[in-house]
Short mmCIF file of C-alpha atoms in Angstrom, two decimals:
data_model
loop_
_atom_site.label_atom_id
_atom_site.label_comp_id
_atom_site.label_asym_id
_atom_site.label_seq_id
_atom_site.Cartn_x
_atom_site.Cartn_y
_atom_site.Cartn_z
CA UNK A 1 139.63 -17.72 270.20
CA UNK A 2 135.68 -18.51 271.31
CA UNK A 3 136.60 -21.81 272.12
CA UNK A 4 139.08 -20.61 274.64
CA UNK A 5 136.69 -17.79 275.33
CA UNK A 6 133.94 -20.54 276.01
CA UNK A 7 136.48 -23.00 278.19
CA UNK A 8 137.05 -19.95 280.32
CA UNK A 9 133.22 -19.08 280.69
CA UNK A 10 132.92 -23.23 281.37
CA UNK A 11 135.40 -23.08 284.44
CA UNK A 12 134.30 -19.87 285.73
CA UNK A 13 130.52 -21.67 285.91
CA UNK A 14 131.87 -25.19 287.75
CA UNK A 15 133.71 -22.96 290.29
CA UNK A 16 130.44 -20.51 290.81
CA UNK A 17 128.20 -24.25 290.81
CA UNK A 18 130.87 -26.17 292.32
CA UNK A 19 130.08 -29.16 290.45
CA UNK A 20 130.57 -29.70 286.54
CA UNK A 21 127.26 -29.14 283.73
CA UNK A 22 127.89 -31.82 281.23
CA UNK A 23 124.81 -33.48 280.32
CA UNK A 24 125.24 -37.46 279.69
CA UNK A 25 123.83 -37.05 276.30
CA UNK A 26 126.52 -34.50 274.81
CA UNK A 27 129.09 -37.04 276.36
CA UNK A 28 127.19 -39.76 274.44
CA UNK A 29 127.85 -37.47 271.40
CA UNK A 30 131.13 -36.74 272.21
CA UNK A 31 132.17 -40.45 272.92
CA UNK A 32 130.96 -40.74 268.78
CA UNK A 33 132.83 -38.31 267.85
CA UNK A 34 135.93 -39.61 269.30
CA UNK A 35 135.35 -43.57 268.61
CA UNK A 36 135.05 -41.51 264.86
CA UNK A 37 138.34 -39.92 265.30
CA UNK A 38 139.81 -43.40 266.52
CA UNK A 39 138.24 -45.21 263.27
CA UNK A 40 139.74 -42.62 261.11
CA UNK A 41 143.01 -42.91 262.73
CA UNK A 42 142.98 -47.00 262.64
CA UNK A 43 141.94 -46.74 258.77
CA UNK A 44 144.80 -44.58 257.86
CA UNK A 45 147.60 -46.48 259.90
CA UNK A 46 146.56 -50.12 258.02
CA UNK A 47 146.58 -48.43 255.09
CA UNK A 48 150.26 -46.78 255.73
CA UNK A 49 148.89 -43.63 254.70
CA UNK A 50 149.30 -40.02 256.62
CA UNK A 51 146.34 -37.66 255.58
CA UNK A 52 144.82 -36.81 258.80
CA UNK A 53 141.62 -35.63 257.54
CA UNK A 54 139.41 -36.45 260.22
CA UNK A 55 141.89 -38.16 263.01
CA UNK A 56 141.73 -35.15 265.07
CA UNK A 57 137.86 -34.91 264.78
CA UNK A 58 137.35 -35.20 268.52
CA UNK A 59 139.61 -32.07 268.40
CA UNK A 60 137.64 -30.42 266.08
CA UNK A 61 134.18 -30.80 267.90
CA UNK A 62 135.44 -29.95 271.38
CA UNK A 63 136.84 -26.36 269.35
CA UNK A 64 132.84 -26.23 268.19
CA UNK A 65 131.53 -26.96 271.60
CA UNK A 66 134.28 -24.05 273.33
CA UNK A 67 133.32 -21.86 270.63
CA UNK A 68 129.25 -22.67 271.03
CA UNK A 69 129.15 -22.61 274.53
CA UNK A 70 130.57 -18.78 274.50
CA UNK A 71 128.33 -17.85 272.10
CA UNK A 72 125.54 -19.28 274.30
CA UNK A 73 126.97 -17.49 277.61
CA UNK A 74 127.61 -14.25 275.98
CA UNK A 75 123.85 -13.83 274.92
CA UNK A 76 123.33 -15.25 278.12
CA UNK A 77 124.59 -11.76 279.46
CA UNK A 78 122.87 -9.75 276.84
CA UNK A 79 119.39 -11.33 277.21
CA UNK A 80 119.13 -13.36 280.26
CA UNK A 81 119.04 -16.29 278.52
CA UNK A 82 119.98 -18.32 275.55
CA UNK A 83 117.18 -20.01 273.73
CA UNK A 84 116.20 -21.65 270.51
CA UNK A 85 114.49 -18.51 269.68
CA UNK A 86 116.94 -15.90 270.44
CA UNK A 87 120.09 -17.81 268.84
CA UNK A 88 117.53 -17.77 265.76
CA UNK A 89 117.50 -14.12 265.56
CA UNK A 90 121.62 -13.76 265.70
CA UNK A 91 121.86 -16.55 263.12
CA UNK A 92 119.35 -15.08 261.13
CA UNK A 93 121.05 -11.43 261.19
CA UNK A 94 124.33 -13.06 260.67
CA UNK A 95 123.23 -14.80 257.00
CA UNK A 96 121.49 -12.01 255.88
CA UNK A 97 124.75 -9.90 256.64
CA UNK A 98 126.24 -12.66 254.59
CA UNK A 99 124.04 -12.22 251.81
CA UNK A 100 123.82 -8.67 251.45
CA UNK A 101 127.89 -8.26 251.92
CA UNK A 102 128.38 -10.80 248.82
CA UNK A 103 126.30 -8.60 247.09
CA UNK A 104 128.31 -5.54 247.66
CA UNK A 105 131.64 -7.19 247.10
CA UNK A 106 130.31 -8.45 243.63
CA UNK A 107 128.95 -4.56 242.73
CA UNK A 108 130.95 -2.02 244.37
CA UNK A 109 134.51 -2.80 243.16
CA UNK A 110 136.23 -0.75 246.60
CA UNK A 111 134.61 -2.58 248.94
CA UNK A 112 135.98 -5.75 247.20
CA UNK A 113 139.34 -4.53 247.01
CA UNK A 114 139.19 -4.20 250.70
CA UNK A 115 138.30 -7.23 251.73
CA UNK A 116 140.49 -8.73 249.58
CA UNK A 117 143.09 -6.82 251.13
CA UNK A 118 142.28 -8.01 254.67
CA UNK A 119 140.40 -11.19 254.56
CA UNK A 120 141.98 -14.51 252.46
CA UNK A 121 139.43 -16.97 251.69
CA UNK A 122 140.25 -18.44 248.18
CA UNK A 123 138.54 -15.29 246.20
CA UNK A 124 140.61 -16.17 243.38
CA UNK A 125 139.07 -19.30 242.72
CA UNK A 126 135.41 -17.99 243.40
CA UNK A 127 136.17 -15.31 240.70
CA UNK A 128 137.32 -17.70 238.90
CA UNK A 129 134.31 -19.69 238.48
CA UNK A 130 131.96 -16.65 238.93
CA UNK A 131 130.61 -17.37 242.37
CA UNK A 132 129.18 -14.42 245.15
CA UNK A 133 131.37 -14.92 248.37
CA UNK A 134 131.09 -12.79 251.64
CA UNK A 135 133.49 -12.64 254.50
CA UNK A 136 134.21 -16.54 254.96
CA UNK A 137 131.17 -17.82 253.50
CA UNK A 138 130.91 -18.95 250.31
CA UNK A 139 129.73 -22.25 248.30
CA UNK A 140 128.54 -25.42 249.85
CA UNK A 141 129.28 -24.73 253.63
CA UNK A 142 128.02 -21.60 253.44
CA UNK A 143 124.97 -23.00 251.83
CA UNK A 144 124.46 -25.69 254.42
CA UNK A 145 124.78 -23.12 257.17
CA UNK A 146 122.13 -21.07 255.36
CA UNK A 147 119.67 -23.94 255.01
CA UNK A 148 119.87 -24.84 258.90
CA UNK A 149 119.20 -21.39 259.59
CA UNK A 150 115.63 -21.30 257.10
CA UNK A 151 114.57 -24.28 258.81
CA UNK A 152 115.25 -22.72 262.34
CA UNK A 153 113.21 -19.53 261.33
CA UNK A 154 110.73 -21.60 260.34
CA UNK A 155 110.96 -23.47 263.44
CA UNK A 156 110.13 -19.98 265.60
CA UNK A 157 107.81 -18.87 263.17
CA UNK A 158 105.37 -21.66 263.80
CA UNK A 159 105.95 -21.17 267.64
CA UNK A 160 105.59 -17.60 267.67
CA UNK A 161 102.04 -17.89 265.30
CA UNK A 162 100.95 -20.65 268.47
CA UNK A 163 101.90 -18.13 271.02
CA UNK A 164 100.56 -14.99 269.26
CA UNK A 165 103.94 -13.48 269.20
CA UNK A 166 103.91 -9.54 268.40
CA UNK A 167 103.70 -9.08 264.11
CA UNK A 168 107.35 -7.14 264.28
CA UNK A 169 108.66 -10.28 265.16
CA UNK A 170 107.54 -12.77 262.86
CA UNK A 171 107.54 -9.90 259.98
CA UNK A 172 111.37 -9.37 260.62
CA UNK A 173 111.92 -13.34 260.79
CA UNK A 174 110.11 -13.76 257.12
CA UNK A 175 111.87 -10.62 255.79
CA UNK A 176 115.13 -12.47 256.64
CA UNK A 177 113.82 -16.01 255.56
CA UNK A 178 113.40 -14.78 252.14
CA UNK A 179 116.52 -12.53 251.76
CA UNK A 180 118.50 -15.76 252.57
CA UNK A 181 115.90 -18.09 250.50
CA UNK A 182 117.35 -15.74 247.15
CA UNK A 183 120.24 -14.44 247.81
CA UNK A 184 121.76 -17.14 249.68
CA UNK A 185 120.89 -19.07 246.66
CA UNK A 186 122.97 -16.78 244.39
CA UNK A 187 126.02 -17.90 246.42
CA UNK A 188 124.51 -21.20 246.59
CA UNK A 189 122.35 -23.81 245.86
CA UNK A 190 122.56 -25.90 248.19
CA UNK A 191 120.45 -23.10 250.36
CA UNK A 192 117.09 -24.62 248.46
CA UNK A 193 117.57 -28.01 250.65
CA UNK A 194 116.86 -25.84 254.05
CA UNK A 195 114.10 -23.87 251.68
CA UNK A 196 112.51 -27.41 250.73
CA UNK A 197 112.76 -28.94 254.23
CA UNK A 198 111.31 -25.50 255.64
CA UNK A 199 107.92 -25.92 253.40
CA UNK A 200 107.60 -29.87 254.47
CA UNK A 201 107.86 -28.18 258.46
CA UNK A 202 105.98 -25.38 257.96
CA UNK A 203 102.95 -27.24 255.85
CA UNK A 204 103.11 -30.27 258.37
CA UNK A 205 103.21 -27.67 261.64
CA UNK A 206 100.50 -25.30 260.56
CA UNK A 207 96.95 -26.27 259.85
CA UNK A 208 96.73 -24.63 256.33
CA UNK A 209 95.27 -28.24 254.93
CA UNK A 210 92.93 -28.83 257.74
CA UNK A 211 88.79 -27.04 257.20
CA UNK A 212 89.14 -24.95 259.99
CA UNK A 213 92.04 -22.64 260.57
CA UNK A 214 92.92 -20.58 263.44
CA UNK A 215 92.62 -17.04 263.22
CA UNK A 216 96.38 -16.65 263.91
CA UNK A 217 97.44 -19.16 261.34
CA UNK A 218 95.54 -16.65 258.93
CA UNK A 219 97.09 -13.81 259.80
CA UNK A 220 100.46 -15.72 259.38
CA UNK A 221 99.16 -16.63 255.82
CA UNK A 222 98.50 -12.83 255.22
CA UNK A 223 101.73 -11.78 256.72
CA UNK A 224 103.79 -14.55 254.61
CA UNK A 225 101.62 -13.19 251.42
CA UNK A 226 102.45 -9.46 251.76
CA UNK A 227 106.54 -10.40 252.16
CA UNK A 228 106.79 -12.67 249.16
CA UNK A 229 104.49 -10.37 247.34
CA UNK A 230 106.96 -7.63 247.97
CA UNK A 231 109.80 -10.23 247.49
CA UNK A 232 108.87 -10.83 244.03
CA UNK A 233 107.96 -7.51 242.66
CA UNK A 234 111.98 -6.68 244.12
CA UNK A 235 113.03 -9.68 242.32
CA UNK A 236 111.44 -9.31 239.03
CA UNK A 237 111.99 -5.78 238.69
CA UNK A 238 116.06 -6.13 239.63
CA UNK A 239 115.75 -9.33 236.73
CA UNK A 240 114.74 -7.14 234.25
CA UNK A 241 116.87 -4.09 235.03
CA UNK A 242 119.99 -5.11 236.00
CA UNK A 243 122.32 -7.62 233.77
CA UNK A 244 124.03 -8.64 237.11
CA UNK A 245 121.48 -9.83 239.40
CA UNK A 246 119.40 -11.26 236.24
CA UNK A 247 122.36 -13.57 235.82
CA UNK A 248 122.69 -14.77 239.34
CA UNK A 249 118.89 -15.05 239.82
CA UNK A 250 119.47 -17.41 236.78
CA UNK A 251 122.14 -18.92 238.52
CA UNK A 252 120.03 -19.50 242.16
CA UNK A 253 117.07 -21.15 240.10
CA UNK A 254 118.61 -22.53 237.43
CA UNK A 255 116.92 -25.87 237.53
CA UNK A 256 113.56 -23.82 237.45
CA UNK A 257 114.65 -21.70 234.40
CA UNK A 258 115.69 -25.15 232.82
CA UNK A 259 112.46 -26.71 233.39
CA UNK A 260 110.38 -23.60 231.97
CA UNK A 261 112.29 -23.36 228.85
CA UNK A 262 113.22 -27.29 228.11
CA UNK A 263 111.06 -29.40 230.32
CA UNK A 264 113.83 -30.90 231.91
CA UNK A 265 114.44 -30.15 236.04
CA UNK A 266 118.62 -30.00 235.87
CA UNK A 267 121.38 -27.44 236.73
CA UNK A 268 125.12 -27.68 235.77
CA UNK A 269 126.12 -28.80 239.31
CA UNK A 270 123.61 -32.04 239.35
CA UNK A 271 124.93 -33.11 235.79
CA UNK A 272 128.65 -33.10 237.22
CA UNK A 273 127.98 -34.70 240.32
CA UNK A 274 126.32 -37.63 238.08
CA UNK A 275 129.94 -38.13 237.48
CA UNK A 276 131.45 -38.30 240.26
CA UNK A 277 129.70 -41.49 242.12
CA UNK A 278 133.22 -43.41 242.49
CA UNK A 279 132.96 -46.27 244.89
CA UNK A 280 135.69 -48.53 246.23
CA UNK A 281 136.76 -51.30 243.96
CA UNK A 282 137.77 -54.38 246.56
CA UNK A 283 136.27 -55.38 249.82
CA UNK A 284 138.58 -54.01 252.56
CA UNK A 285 138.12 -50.66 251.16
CA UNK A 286 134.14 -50.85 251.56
CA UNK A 287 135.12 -52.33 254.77
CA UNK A 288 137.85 -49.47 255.93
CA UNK A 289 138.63 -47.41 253.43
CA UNK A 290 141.99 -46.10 252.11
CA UNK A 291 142.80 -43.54 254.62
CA UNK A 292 143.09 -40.85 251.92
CA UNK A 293 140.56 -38.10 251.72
CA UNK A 294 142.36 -34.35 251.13
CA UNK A 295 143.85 -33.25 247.39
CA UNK A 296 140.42 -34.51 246.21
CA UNK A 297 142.39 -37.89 245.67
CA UNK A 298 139.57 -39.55 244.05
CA UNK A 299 137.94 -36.74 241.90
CA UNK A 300 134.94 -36.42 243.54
CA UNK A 301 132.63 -33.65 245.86
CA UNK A 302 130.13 -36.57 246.75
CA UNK A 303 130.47 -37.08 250.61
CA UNK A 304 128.96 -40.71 250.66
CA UNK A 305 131.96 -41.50 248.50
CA UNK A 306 134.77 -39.43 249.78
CA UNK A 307 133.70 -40.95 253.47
CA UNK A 308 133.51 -44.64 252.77
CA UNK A 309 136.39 -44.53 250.22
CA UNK A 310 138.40 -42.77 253.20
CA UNK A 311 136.98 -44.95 256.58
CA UNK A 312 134.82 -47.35 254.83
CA UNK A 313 131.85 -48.11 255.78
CA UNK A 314 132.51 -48.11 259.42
CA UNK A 315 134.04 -45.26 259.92
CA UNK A 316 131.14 -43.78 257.56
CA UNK A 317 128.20 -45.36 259.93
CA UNK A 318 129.89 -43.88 263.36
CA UNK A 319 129.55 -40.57 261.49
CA UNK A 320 126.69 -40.87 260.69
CA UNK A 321 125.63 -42.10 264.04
CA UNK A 322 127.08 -39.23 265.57
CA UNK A 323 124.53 -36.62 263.75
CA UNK A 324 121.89 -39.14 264.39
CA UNK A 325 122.18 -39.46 268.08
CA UNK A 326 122.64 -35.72 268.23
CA UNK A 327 119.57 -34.93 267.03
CA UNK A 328 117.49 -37.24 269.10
CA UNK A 329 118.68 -36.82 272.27
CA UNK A 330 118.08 -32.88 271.42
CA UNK A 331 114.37 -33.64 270.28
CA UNK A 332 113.75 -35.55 273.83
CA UNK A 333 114.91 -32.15 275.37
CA UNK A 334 112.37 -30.33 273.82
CA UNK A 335 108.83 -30.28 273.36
CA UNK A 336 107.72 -29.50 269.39
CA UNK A 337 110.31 -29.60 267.86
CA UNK A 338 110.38 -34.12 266.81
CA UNK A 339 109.77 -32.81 263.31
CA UNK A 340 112.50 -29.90 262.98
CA UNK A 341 115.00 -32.53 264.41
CA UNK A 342 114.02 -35.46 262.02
CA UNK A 343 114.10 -32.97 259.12
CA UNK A 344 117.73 -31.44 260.26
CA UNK A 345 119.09 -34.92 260.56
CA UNK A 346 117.50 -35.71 257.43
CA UNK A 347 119.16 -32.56 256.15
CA UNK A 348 122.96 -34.56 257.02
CA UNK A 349 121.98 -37.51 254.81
CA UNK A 350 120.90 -34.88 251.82
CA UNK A 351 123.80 -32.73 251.44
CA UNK A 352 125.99 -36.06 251.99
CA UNK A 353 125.29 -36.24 248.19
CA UNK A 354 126.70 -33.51 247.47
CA UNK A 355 129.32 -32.78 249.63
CA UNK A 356 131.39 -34.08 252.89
CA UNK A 357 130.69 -31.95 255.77
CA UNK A 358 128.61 -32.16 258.86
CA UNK A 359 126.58 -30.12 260.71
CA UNK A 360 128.35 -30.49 263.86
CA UNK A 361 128.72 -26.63 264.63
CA UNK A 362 124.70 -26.49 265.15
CA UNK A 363 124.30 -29.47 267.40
CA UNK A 364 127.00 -28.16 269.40
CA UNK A 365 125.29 -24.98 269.71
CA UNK A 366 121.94 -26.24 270.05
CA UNK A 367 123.59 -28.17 273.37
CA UNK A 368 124.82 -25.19 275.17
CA UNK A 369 121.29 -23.83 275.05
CA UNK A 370 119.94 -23.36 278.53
CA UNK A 371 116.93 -24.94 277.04
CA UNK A 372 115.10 -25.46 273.47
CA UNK A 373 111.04 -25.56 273.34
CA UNK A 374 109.62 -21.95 273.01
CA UNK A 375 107.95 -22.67 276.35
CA UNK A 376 110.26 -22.02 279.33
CA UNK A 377 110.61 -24.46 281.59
CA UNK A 378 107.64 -24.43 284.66
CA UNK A 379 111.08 -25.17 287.57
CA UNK A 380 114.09 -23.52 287.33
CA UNK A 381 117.14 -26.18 287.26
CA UNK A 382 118.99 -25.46 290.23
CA UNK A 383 118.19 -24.59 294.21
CA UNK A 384 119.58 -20.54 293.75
CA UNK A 385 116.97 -19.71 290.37
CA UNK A 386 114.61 -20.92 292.79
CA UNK A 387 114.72 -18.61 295.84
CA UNK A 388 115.23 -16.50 293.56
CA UNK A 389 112.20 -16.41 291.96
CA UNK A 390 110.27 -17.05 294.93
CA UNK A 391 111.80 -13.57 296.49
CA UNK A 392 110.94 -12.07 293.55
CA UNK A 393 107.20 -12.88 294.20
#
């Protein structure tokens, strides 16, 4: 429905510009995606095999892109604009939402009952295996989604402390940053990748390790100090009073409980994943793969595996390529953010060994920004903006 929301929005703006807006880098990406889709298709065909996992991938990133681009136009409307910053704020909102709707599913047996009634999403399985869920989000892609979204607050948090943003602002954005940090973690783990890559950006972005600091770097340090002071004191109280959220707190940092009371840094996820590193067994399957990835065919979560056993190697690299081109030709758009880039691409290679997804959905929004940097741009892009401004003057 937003991607046909978004192709309406699209051909409304070519008729109003009279020419098309598609940038030669996010047809560089899309040509990826679709010599991808081709590789996929080609791999499944030698091998006789009909799973069509990922042969309509091209498909499936245009629907993202639709979908993005309405996003981008409706908040367009709402704020003028649609920047890095402000598409940080509805992200932001939306995964604490997340967070704090798992929570009342898990405690308040109604509510449950109600979305159960309304919204299908596998809950049997997640109560099965004792896992928080909210309304379509819920273990590893959920997860992922919540670790783009700490590194993105993080991301405005260092350019609001440069521009001496308004404390309301970057108190809200670390209020959020640490209800997703925990309770995103209760519904799962793979949330403390974004919160590891978020302390390598922050520390590298701010001066904290340098002898001089700027005054508003210190106040950021206070500010971040009074949040996780009141973070923890939340925390450890809840621990200690309520069976409940002691068990999923247990759950979030289980390889930290692990290490404090046997030395050892492990949780039960990592110890079954060690299993699961199944490679291909003869050379044309390194080479293209078997053309069989759904039914979890192979028994095993680990993307690197479940791509190159499926594609091979080539179909693995164009993937891969894809999320690498993306977010270079994203970090040339924008000025200060080479670091948050490198670390979300960085981010693709991580969770790859863990699970097979992609992070496709956020380059695609990212793309239908009308720009990135915090900074907005010094000449407006087209002839109309300008007289505009100038009659505004």
């Amino acid at each position: 429905m937003m991607a046909v929301l978004g192709g309406v929005f699209y051909g409304l703006n070519t008729i109003k510009r009279k020419t098309t807006t598609v940038s030669s880098s996010l047809l560089g990406v899309l040509g990826i995606a679709l010599l991808f889709s081709l590789i996929c298709v080609y791999a499944e065909d030698y091998n006789n095999n009909i799973d069509g996992a990922y042969t309509t991938y091209i498909l499936s990133a245009l629907t993202w892109l639709g979908a993005a681009y309405a996003v981008a136009q409706l908040i367009k409307m709402r704020h003028g604009e649609a920047n890095f910053t402000n598409i940080t704020y509805y992200l932001a909102a939306v995964c604490v939402a997340q967070c704090i709707l798992a929570l009342l599913i898990e405690n308040i047996p109604e509510f449950k009952v109600e979305v159960d009634n309304y919204v299908v999403q596998g809950q049997e399985f997640f109560d099965q295996v004792n896992r928080l869920y909210g309304i379509g989000a819920a273990l590893d892609p959920a997860g992922i989604r919540f670790a783009v979204v700490l590194l993105m607050i993080t991301q405005v948090i260092i350019q609001n402390t440069k521009h001496n943003s308004d404390k309301t602002s970057v108190y809200s954005l670390l209020i959020a940053f640490f209800a997703i940090a925990v309770m995103g973690n209760m519904i799962a783990r793979t949330t403390s990748t974004g919160l590891a890559l978020s302390v390598i950006l922050f520390i590298v972005n701010a001066p904290i390790l340098r002898p001089s600091i700027e005054t508003q770097y210190l106040k950021l340090l206070r500010m971040f100090s009074i949040v996780l002071a009141i973070v923890l004191v939340v925390v450890i109280f809840l621990y200690n009073t309520n069976p409940t959220v002691r068990d999923f707190v247990r759950f979030a940092f289980e390889g930290f409980f692990k290490y404090a009371e046997t030395g050892e840094f492990t949780t039960g996820s990592t110890e079954v994943l060690e299993t699961m590193w199944i490679w291909p067994t003869d050379t044309q399957t390194w080479i293209i793969g078997t053309g069989l990835f759904n039914n979890f065919i192979y028994g095993t979560d680990i993307g690197y595996c479940r791509f190159i056993l499926y594609c091979g190697v080539v179909g693995f690299f164009a993937f891969a390529l894809l999320h690498v081109y993306g977010g270079i030709t994203l970090a040339r758009q924008s000025r200060g953010f080479n670091l948050f880039f490198t670390l979300l691409i960085a981010l693709s290679f991580i969770i790859w060994s863990k699970v097979a997804t992609d992070l496709f959905q956020f380059y695609a929004l990212l793309f239908c920004l009308d720009y990135i940097s915090s900074d907005r741009p010094e000449v407006p892009e087209d002839r109309d903006s300008l007289l505009q401004e100038y009659s505004t003057l």
